[in-house]
């Protein structure tokens, strides 16, 4: 049979899309496909089409939960990080309608890219989501790398056209036969050169159970894209909708997480990382400046002073290494958080911008899981708390005695006390209780990480006293620097009530701040006399009165011992209170002024 007769007998529909895809993948990834010419163009390969583990074009790319893609074989070769108990979290049915198994263990591996611990499904790499965007990049790279592409139907001529529906490459002869077929006459056919110029291919996502069917529907019950045959069989009673009708909802969820939550975090992480880098430079500059001061001070001394100078420099080097390691650790944490967040944002943005409806829905689950994980448990420090120590705590004190070196007294020490807000203490009852119109006092003692007072002043201390019930009611506080690490605070509240005392050093709260402060009402002084009874204190005056309910016969208006209503103990004549140190309980009551003969006097019971 001639070649022309063979082409006339070819049926384009005899090749399913899955068979055509496998044929294409086998050609692009076969050992012969990795030719010497392809290796020469390796530097020109699109990095989006290359696996970062094997450094080759993707072969069956899978998306890990951290949104990094690798070849399925590369994932299978990863060493397990840990193996846990049965996975019982999955509740939806599988694509074949069977319930999930729960007797398999969950394997955890480390992502080769971000070093994140990720859990593999019970079925291993085959259960991960396929990265169809990577497959598009692989096919495009194949078109750009090779000067020609063979026809997928006859395998004889060079393919000049491609059917976008069947996803097959066609030569001119097979293209004409493709158009003459009734079932394929309406298919869209594009030039291979046009596909190269576009820079991207839109490839349909096919069903794994029905390779001839495209995933055009989405099952809301199972939360997965399905084809028409799956919807008619396994998902017959489920809520299935067209992908184009619901893509705005599910794509919007991804967009909201990226735009509303992760992009602001990305900016904060970048600012924090920049601040750490600037602080590192400032630390180095500070160390160099301090070292120069030490050298200038030591040059005026003899050999003993020079020895002392070298010891100071060694101390500075130890501090520099210590602080540098601390900043480096914080920088690594921020870089890791920034890398994780940036990777998630870039993947989501590329998925939304470049992915088709089916591609977005196919990767929706793993994408939302990763983005939600970043939002809820990602490292997100406030820039104000990053690198709190700007190296200002490192000082050289040339006037301080440093003991003796080789029998010679030397001066000059390196002070490295760093303020530790968790160690600062508040002394005095004035921070907890106060009285209306009476001055209140308390003392703030700034301490280092060892709990020792700083021994120096100059810290920026801010004290605010705010009424909890009245927003505009504040008490002015005066802060006095004692130049020994302590600060005296005084205030005078004008109104009683509950207050909050904010004590901040360098714009940060000390431990326990804000403190609750209760201001009580000013005590009213007693206007009467603390006596045993009216009869004794007034010298027997009949018109003398008392605040207690006691009475006496014979025309006496006050109380007397043993008579009706007497409290039986000393009390105040103005209000009857039996407590000597108490507030007067008789508002508006003024005791009767006794006559000169009956002047009040204290009588001991």
XYZ file of C-alpha atoms in Angstrom:
605
model
C 0.000 0.000 0.000
C 1.354 3.415 -0.932
C 1.874 6.310 1.456
C -1.079 8.175 -0.096
C -3.382 5.204 0.493
C -2.174 4.954 4.085
C -3.042 8.604 4.715
C -6.485 8.220 3.162
C -7.243 5.303 5.482
C -6.189 7.224 8.623
C -9.062 8.173 10.915
C -8.225 11.177 13.160
C -10.728 9.980 15.754
C -8.994 6.635 16.074
C -6.512 8.422 18.348
C -7.967 9.449 21.704
C -6.705 12.703 23.248
C -5.061 10.723 26.043
C -3.219 8.525 23.512
C -2.172 11.612 21.585
C -0.891 13.214 24.833
C 1.032 10.056 25.770
C 2.478 9.909 22.307
C 3.587 13.507 22.568
C 5.083 13.012 26.042
C 6.914 9.885 24.942
C 8.452 11.789 22.055
C 9.425 14.811 24.124
C 10.906 12.760 27.022
C 12.334 9.695 25.349
C 16.126 9.241 25.511
C 16.253 9.933 21.815
C 14.195 13.095 22.375
C 16.884 14.345 24.762
C 19.246 14.751 21.858
C 22.568 16.472 21.823
C 20.996 19.503 20.173
C 18.502 19.743 22.995
C 21.316 19.579 25.558
C 23.095 22.395 23.754
C 19.979 24.569 24.092
C 19.599 23.790 27.789
C 20.608 27.297 28.733
C 17.747 28.627 26.580
C 15.083 26.349 28.089
C 12.184 28.083 29.804
C 12.744 27.478 33.580
C 8.994 27.027 34.028
C 9.234 23.838 31.950
C 12.195 22.331 33.845
C 12.040 20.243 37.012
C 14.339 21.690 39.677
C 15.337 18.206 40.881
C 16.314 16.340 37.727
C 17.043 19.518 35.691
C 15.082 18.113 32.754
C 11.772 18.928 31.149
C 8.846 17.954 33.360
C 7.624 14.381 33.136
C 4.180 13.990 34.681
C 4.541 17.102 36.912
C 2.762 17.005 40.274
C 1.964 19.878 42.669
C 3.058 19.446 46.282
C 0.940 21.056 49.055
C 3.525 23.872 49.238
C 2.657 24.724 45.552
C 6.027 23.620 44.142
C 5.933 21.227 41.179
C 8.269 18.308 40.411
C 8.248 15.217 38.240
C 6.293 12.329 39.716
C 9.391 10.107 39.573
C 11.438 12.766 41.371
C 8.843 12.918 44.156
C 8.863 9.133 44.490
C 12.645 9.210 44.990
C 12.447 11.639 47.934
C 13.405 10.131 51.268
C 10.484 10.038 53.734
C 10.872 12.576 56.525
C 8.330 10.891 58.796
C 5.522 8.339 58.652
C 2.405 8.870 60.786
C -0.792 6.940 61.512
C -3.766 6.318 59.195
C -5.110 9.262 57.265
C -8.792 9.701 58.191
C -9.280 13.338 57.117
C -10.537 12.576 53.603
C -14.330 12.284 53.531
C -15.310 12.746 49.869
C -15.703 9.870 47.420
C -12.994 9.079 44.938
C -13.561 9.535 41.213
C -14.676 5.928 40.797
C -17.366 6.397 43.464
C -15.643 4.190 46.069
C -15.176 5.358 49.695
C -11.606 6.313 50.659
C -9.411 3.878 52.518
C -8.301 4.853 56.004
C -5.879 2.072 56.863
C -2.882 3.594 55.062
C -0.190 5.658 56.707
C 0.653 9.231 55.763
C 4.194 9.834 54.486
C 5.801 13.235 55.017
C 8.648 14.471 52.798
C 10.681 17.657 52.589
C 10.092 19.859 49.556
C 13.384 20.079 47.601
C 12.693 23.744 46.879
C 11.449 25.369 50.127
C 12.358 22.579 52.616
C 8.761 22.524 53.908
C 7.317 19.349 55.441
C 4.483 18.191 53.173
C 2.199 15.172 53.455
C 1.805 12.830 50.504
C -1.588 11.200 49.879
C -1.927 7.480 50.628
C -1.495 6.709 46.920
C 1.819 8.543 46.834
C 2.855 10.844 44.024
C 0.041 9.568 41.810
C -2.520 11.079 44.193
C -1.105 14.602 43.864
C -2.653 17.219 41.594
C -1.222 17.339 38.079
C 0.364 20.668 37.098
C -1.232 21.292 33.702
C 0.397 24.709 33.463
C 3.779 22.979 33.532
C 2.638 20.579 30.792
C 1.716 23.574 28.656
C 5.191 25.000 29.185
C 6.787 21.643 28.283
C 4.875 21.402 25.032
C 5.683 24.993 24.115
C 9.347 24.391 24.901
C 9.276 21.356 22.625
C 7.931 23.486 19.788
C 10.556 26.160 20.380
C 13.470 23.720 20.723
C 12.893 21.523 17.669
C 12.763 23.030 14.201
C 9.963 20.682 13.219
C 7.272 18.552 14.831
C 6.152 15.249 13.368
C 2.518 14.681 12.455
C 0.752 12.747 15.210
C -1.445 10.843 12.698
C 0.865 9.674 9.941
C 4.275 10.264 11.610
C 5.730 10.915 8.152
C 5.464 14.623 7.439
C 6.284 17.669 9.474
C 3.315 19.064 11.409
C 2.344 22.560 10.309
C -1.058 22.776 12.047
C -2.528 21.742 15.370
C -6.141 20.905 16.268
C -7.010 22.722 19.495
C -9.902 20.320 20.221
C -8.184 16.996 19.598
C -4.757 18.301 20.718
C -2.973 16.627 17.780
C -0.308 17.973 15.438
C -1.204 17.596 11.763
C 0.654 17.818 8.511
C -1.053 19.537 5.573
C -2.422 16.296 4.119
C -3.816 15.032 7.463
C -5.225 18.476 8.152
C -7.338 18.303 4.984
C -8.550 14.837 5.981
C -9.294 16.170 9.453
C -11.517 18.886 7.986
C -13.382 16.407 5.749
C -14.470 14.295 8.726
C -17.983 15.191 9.884
C -17.075 14.976 13.559
C -13.966 17.127 13.254
C -14.947 19.567 10.526
C -15.860 22.288 13.079
C -12.665 21.927 15.126
C -10.333 24.906 15.480
C -7.006 24.372 13.717
C -4.066 26.752 14.338
C -0.653 27.130 12.798
C 2.249 25.742 14.790
C 4.156 28.946 14.056
C 1.329 30.969 15.587
C 1.505 28.835 18.708
C 5.223 29.556 18.950
C 4.563 33.283 18.653
C 1.847 33.201 21.344
C 4.244 31.847 23.978
C 1.568 29.699 25.620
C -0.746 26.827 24.785
C -4.255 26.276 26.070
C -4.471 22.500 26.409
C -7.666 20.834 27.615
C -7.630 18.941 30.893
C -8.764 15.363 30.267
C -10.510 12.957 32.624
C -8.294 10.178 33.991
C -11.194 7.689 33.872
C -12.526 8.749 30.448
C -9.510 9.910 28.425
C -11.724 11.057 25.539
C -13.663 13.459 27.777
C -12.579 16.925 28.889
C -13.193 18.131 32.464
C -15.863 20.735 31.716
C -17.978 20.328 34.880
C -17.334 20.829 38.594
C -18.952 18.711 41.315
C -19.697 20.918 44.321
C -20.438 17.884 46.509
C -17.062 16.232 45.899
C -15.192 19.523 45.303
C -13.492 18.311 42.123
C -13.770 18.810 38.330
C -15.505 16.015 36.422
C -16.334 15.126 32.813
C -19.781 14.520 31.318
C -19.605 10.742 31.705
C -18.454 11.000 35.353
C -21.307 13.410 36.053
C -23.797 10.984 34.516
C -22.488 7.959 36.444
C -20.518 8.515 39.653
C -21.894 11.996 40.385
C -25.477 11.544 39.198
C -27.081 12.785 42.426
C -24.470 15.484 43.065
C -24.587 19.214 42.372
C -22.571 19.574 39.156
C -22.204 22.902 37.342
C -20.401 24.088 34.250
C -16.862 25.229 34.983
C -17.371 28.563 33.253
C -20.389 29.301 35.475
C -18.619 28.868 38.845
C -15.042 29.847 38.027
C -15.688 33.395 39.235
C -16.606 32.086 42.712
C -13.687 29.722 43.282
C -11.198 31.935 41.483
C -12.415 34.855 43.551
C -11.575 33.014 46.778
C -8.000 32.579 45.610
C -7.847 36.208 44.492
C -9.209 37.465 47.821
C -6.542 35.589 49.776
C -3.792 36.894 47.511
C -4.916 40.511 47.269
C -6.479 40.981 50.697
C -4.151 38.993 52.959
C -0.927 37.770 51.368
C 0.147 40.771 49.303
C 0.116 43.084 52.393
C 2.043 40.415 54.281
C 4.503 40.211 51.415
C 5.123 43.939 51.731
C 5.577 43.699 55.490
C 8.037 40.840 55.147
C 10.051 42.773 52.575
C 10.127 45.808 54.878
C 11.188 43.664 57.817
C 13.932 41.984 55.802
C 15.180 45.367 54.633
C 15.214 46.608 58.221
C 17.276 43.605 59.314
C 19.777 44.198 56.534
C 20.032 47.886 57.439
C 20.503 46.929 61.090
C 23.305 44.570 60.096
C 25.078 47.418 58.336
C 24.489 49.682 61.315
C 25.872 47.002 63.619
C 29.023 46.733 61.548
C 29.388 50.524 61.378
C 28.818 50.798 65.114
C 31.431 48.154 65.822
C 33.984 49.856 63.603
C 33.330 53.262 65.176
C 33.612 51.874 68.698
C 36.802 50.027 67.815
C 38.296 53.262 66.479
C 37.403 55.056 69.721
C 39.074 52.300 71.686
C 42.209 52.489 69.561
C 42.412 56.293 69.865
C 42.090 56.072 73.648
C 44.695 53.315 73.947
C 47.396 54.969 71.814
C 48.282 57.397 74.656
C 49.285 54.639 77.014
C 52.241 52.345 77.345
C 52.474 48.615 76.747
C 50.075 47.797 79.571
C 47.436 50.054 78.087
C 48.023 48.511 74.660
C 47.386 45.089 76.177
C 44.175 46.407 77.662
C 43.226 47.786 74.255
C 43.606 44.390 72.629
C 41.413 42.804 75.283
C 38.697 45.363 74.609
C 38.840 44.606 70.893
C 38.462 40.921 71.539
C 35.380 41.679 73.601
C 33.960 43.755 70.763
C 34.531 40.937 68.314
C 32.655 38.541 70.566
C 29.753 40.983 70.765
C 29.767 41.472 67.021
C 29.654 37.741 66.368
C 26.908 37.284 68.945
C 24.736 40.091 67.579
C 25.461 39.102 63.993
C 24.342 35.547 64.646
C 21.135 36.786 66.236
C 20.383 39.051 63.287
C 21.341 36.327 60.830
C 18.898 33.904 62.449
C 16.118 36.462 62.250
C 17.048 37.212 58.651
C 16.875 33.525 57.723
C 13.424 33.230 59.308
C 12.191 36.291 57.437
C 13.701 35.082 54.158
C 12.017 31.717 54.570
C 8.659 33.328 55.342
C 9.119 35.726 52.436
C 10.022 32.882 50.088
C 7.001 30.821 51.152
C 4.629 33.750 50.810
C 6.095 34.938 47.509
C 5.961 31.422 46.091
C 2.313 31.034 47.039
C 1.397 34.449 45.666
C 3.264 33.927 42.397
C 1.729 30.528 41.830
C -1.773 31.798 42.589
C -1.326 34.854 40.394
C 0.011 32.762 37.531
C -2.812 30.268 37.986
C -5.432 33.014 37.861
C -3.774 34.876 34.998
C -2.709 32.007 32.790
C -4.820 29.024 33.777
C -8.010 28.004 32.065
C -11.186 27.378 34.015
C -10.473 23.716 34.300
C -6.841 24.324 35.244
C -7.851 26.713 38.007
C -10.472 24.323 39.325
C -8.071 21.413 39.063
C -5.459 23.188 41.210
C -7.988 24.973 43.433
C -7.816 22.540 46.314
C -4.060 22.476 46.788
C -3.803 26.196 46.099
C -6.426 27.179 48.672
C -4.905 24.801 51.211
C -1.455 26.332 50.805
C -2.692 29.953 50.790
C -4.882 29.341 53.850
C -1.936 27.722 55.634
C 0.210 30.757 54.867
C -2.486 33.124 56.126
C -3.216 31.248 59.356
C 0.147 29.881 60.461
C 2.748 31.764 58.475
C 5.543 33.725 60.156
C 4.264 37.315 60.117
C 6.122 39.538 62.581
C 5.341 43.204 62.855
C 8.138 45.420 61.435
C 8.121 47.307 64.736
C 9.263 44.166 66.612
C 11.989 43.188 64.153
C 15.570 43.908 65.278
C 14.524 45.853 68.404
C 18.163 46.375 69.427
C 19.809 48.827 67.020
C 23.232 48.389 68.697
C 22.777 51.597 70.682
C 23.276 49.573 73.866
C 26.963 49.109 73.035
C 29.005 51.926 74.568
C 32.616 52.562 75.393
C 33.069 54.248 78.768
C 36.613 55.645 78.946
C 36.256 57.029 82.481
C 35.316 53.760 84.172
C 38.003 51.845 86.000
C 38.989 48.531 84.422
C 41.300 47.163 87.112
C 44.971 46.538 86.471
C 46.967 45.165 83.575
C 50.495 44.013 84.449
C 50.251 46.030 87.646
C 49.145 49.263 85.989
C 45.691 50.694 86.593
C 43.736 51.103 83.405
C 40.432 52.665 82.574
C 37.884 52.088 79.849
C 35.222 49.383 79.643
C 32.719 48.174 77.047
C 29.164 48.425 78.327
C 26.828 45.943 76.683
C 23.752 46.123 78.816
C 20.674 45.773 76.623
C 17.258 46.804 77.801
C 14.978 43.805 78.347
C 11.345 44.895 78.590
C 10.350 41.605 80.197
C 12.769 42.285 83.074
C 11.702 45.877 83.783
C 9.891 46.260 87.098
C 7.412 48.718 88.601
C 7.859 49.613 92.264
C 5.317 51.416 94.442
C 1.593 51.112 95.146
C 0.822 54.188 93.077
C 0.592 52.071 89.945
C -2.353 50.110 91.383
C -4.279 52.407 93.772
C -4.702 56.155 94.039
C -6.934 58.739 95.682
C -8.804 61.607 94.133
C -6.841 64.839 94.402
C -3.865 63.126 96.097
C -0.448 62.718 94.375
C 0.407 59.166 93.343
C 3.927 57.852 92.826
C 5.648 54.788 91.423
C 9.085 53.989 89.990
C 10.074 52.245 86.772
C 13.346 50.314 86.979
C 14.860 49.415 83.587
C 16.842 46.183 83.650
C 18.894 44.064 81.277
C 18.382 40.410 80.372
C 20.172 39.359 83.586
C 17.765 41.387 85.732
C 20.379 43.999 86.656
C 19.540 47.722 86.539
C 20.941 49.424 83.472
C 22.877 51.902 85.590
C 22.342 54.675 83.057
C 19.513 56.907 81.959
C 18.476 58.327 78.638
C 15.772 55.799 77.744
C 12.639 57.071 76.023
C 9.941 56.427 78.656
C 6.298 57.239 78.020
C 3.581 56.938 80.697
C -0.108 57.438 79.878
C -2.977 57.177 82.392
C -6.384 56.827 80.702
C -9.829 56.494 82.243
C -11.473 53.259 81.106
C -15.012 54.671 81.225
C -14.368 58.199 79.905
C -12.392 58.289 76.683
C -11.417 61.944 76.982
C -10.445 61.712 80.644
C -6.666 61.411 80.991
C -4.293 62.090 83.879
C -1.076 63.931 83.167
C 1.957 61.984 84.367
C 5.423 63.406 85.038
C 8.468 61.192 84.372
C 11.813 62.059 85.954
C 15.025 60.358 84.791
C 17.172 59.441 87.819
C 20.149 58.648 85.509
C 20.651 55.281 87.204
C 18.246 53.177 85.157
C 15.197 54.195 87.218
C 12.454 56.687 86.377
C 10.173 58.331 88.971
C 6.560 58.804 87.868
C 4.089 61.088 89.640
C 0.477 62.001 88.887
C -2.574 63.557 90.554
C -5.986 62.175 89.484
C -8.862 64.664 89.470
C -11.676 62.106 89.240
C -12.247 58.695 90.820
C -12.720 55.604 88.666
C -10.877 52.800 86.882
C -7.804 53.753 84.858
C -5.238 52.043 82.661
C -1.575 52.926 83.185
C 0.462 52.494 79.993
C 4.207 52.272 80.649
C 6.249 52.123 77.434
C 10.000 52.177 76.799
C 11.105 52.820 73.230
C 7.455 52.706 72.114
C 6.973 49.182 73.534
C 5.078 48.087 76.648
C 6.995 46.793 79.626
C 5.920 43.502 81.132
C 2.426 43.798 82.636
C 1.525 47.041 80.877
C -1.152 48.388 80.793
C -1.625 48.199 84.552
C -5.081 48.566 86.167
C -5.319 51.599 88.461
C -8.214 52.221 90.841
C -8.683 55.799 92.022
C -10.993 56.069 95.025
C -13.040 59.021 96.138
C -11.435 61.437 98.602
C -12.456 60.626 102.202
C -14.696 63.136 103.938
C -13.372 64.156 107.287
C -15.492 63.778 110.406
C -16.943 67.036 111.743
C -17.725 65.637 115.178
C -15.883 63.957 118.004
C -14.947 60.332 118.495
C -16.482 59.790 121.950
C -17.938 57.184 124.248
C -21.314 58.974 124.569
C -22.844 62.441 124.227
C -23.422 62.861 127.960
C -19.722 62.348 128.802
C -18.245 64.323 125.912
C -20.552 67.323 126.386
C -20.272 67.484 130.135
C -23.945 66.604 130.634
C -25.426 69.157 128.197
C -29.010 68.274 127.405
C -29.012 69.920 123.958
C -25.920 68.007 122.694
C -26.806 65.576 119.906
C -25.139 62.463 118.488
C -25.212 60.703 115.142
C -26.037 57.345 116.717
C -29.676 56.358 117.440
C -29.129 56.352 121.229
C -31.380 58.397 123.573
C -31.511 59.256 127.321
C -34.510 60.091 129.549
C -34.768 63.359 131.357
C -34.764 65.661 128.321
C -31.277 64.705 127.012
C -31.128 64.700 123.201
C -27.915 62.660 122.950
C -26.837 59.130 123.878
C -25.563 57.752 127.148
C -23.962 54.582 128.503
C -26.374 51.706 128.924
C -29.316 53.589 127.487
C -31.464 52.635 124.551
C -29.760 52.771 121.116
C -26.190 53.240 122.371
C -23.750 51.236 120.116
C -21.859 49.954 123.154
C -18.465 51.259 121.975
C -16.798 54.572 121.066
C -18.183 56.229 117.949
C -18.261 59.480 115.987
C -20.775 62.062 117.137
C -21.339 63.337 113.584
C -22.376 60.081 111.883
C -22.297 57.308 114.520
C -19.505 55.337 112.806
C -17.626 53.078 115.223
C -14.422 53.143 113.107
C -12.075 55.931 114.098
C -10.168 55.868 110.779
C -13.149 56.072 108.440
C -15.058 58.406 106.154
C -17.928 60.459 107.532
C -21.216 58.796 106.588
C -23.478 61.751 107.416
C -23.647 63.934 104.275
C -24.828 67.429 105.148
C -24.988 66.631 108.884
C -23.440 69.221 111.142
C -23.306 68.452 114.865
C -24.852 70.964 117.265
C -22.265 73.337 118.648
C -22.195 72.842 122.450
C -22.343 75.666 124.892
C -19.231 76.979 126.522
C -20.149 75.082 129.648
C -20.655 71.867 127.751
C -17.482 72.008 125.572
C -16.885 68.639 123.880
C -14.086 66.561 125.256
C -12.822 63.040 124.718
C -13.716 60.662 127.498
C -12.122 57.249 127.729
C -14.572 54.421 127.964
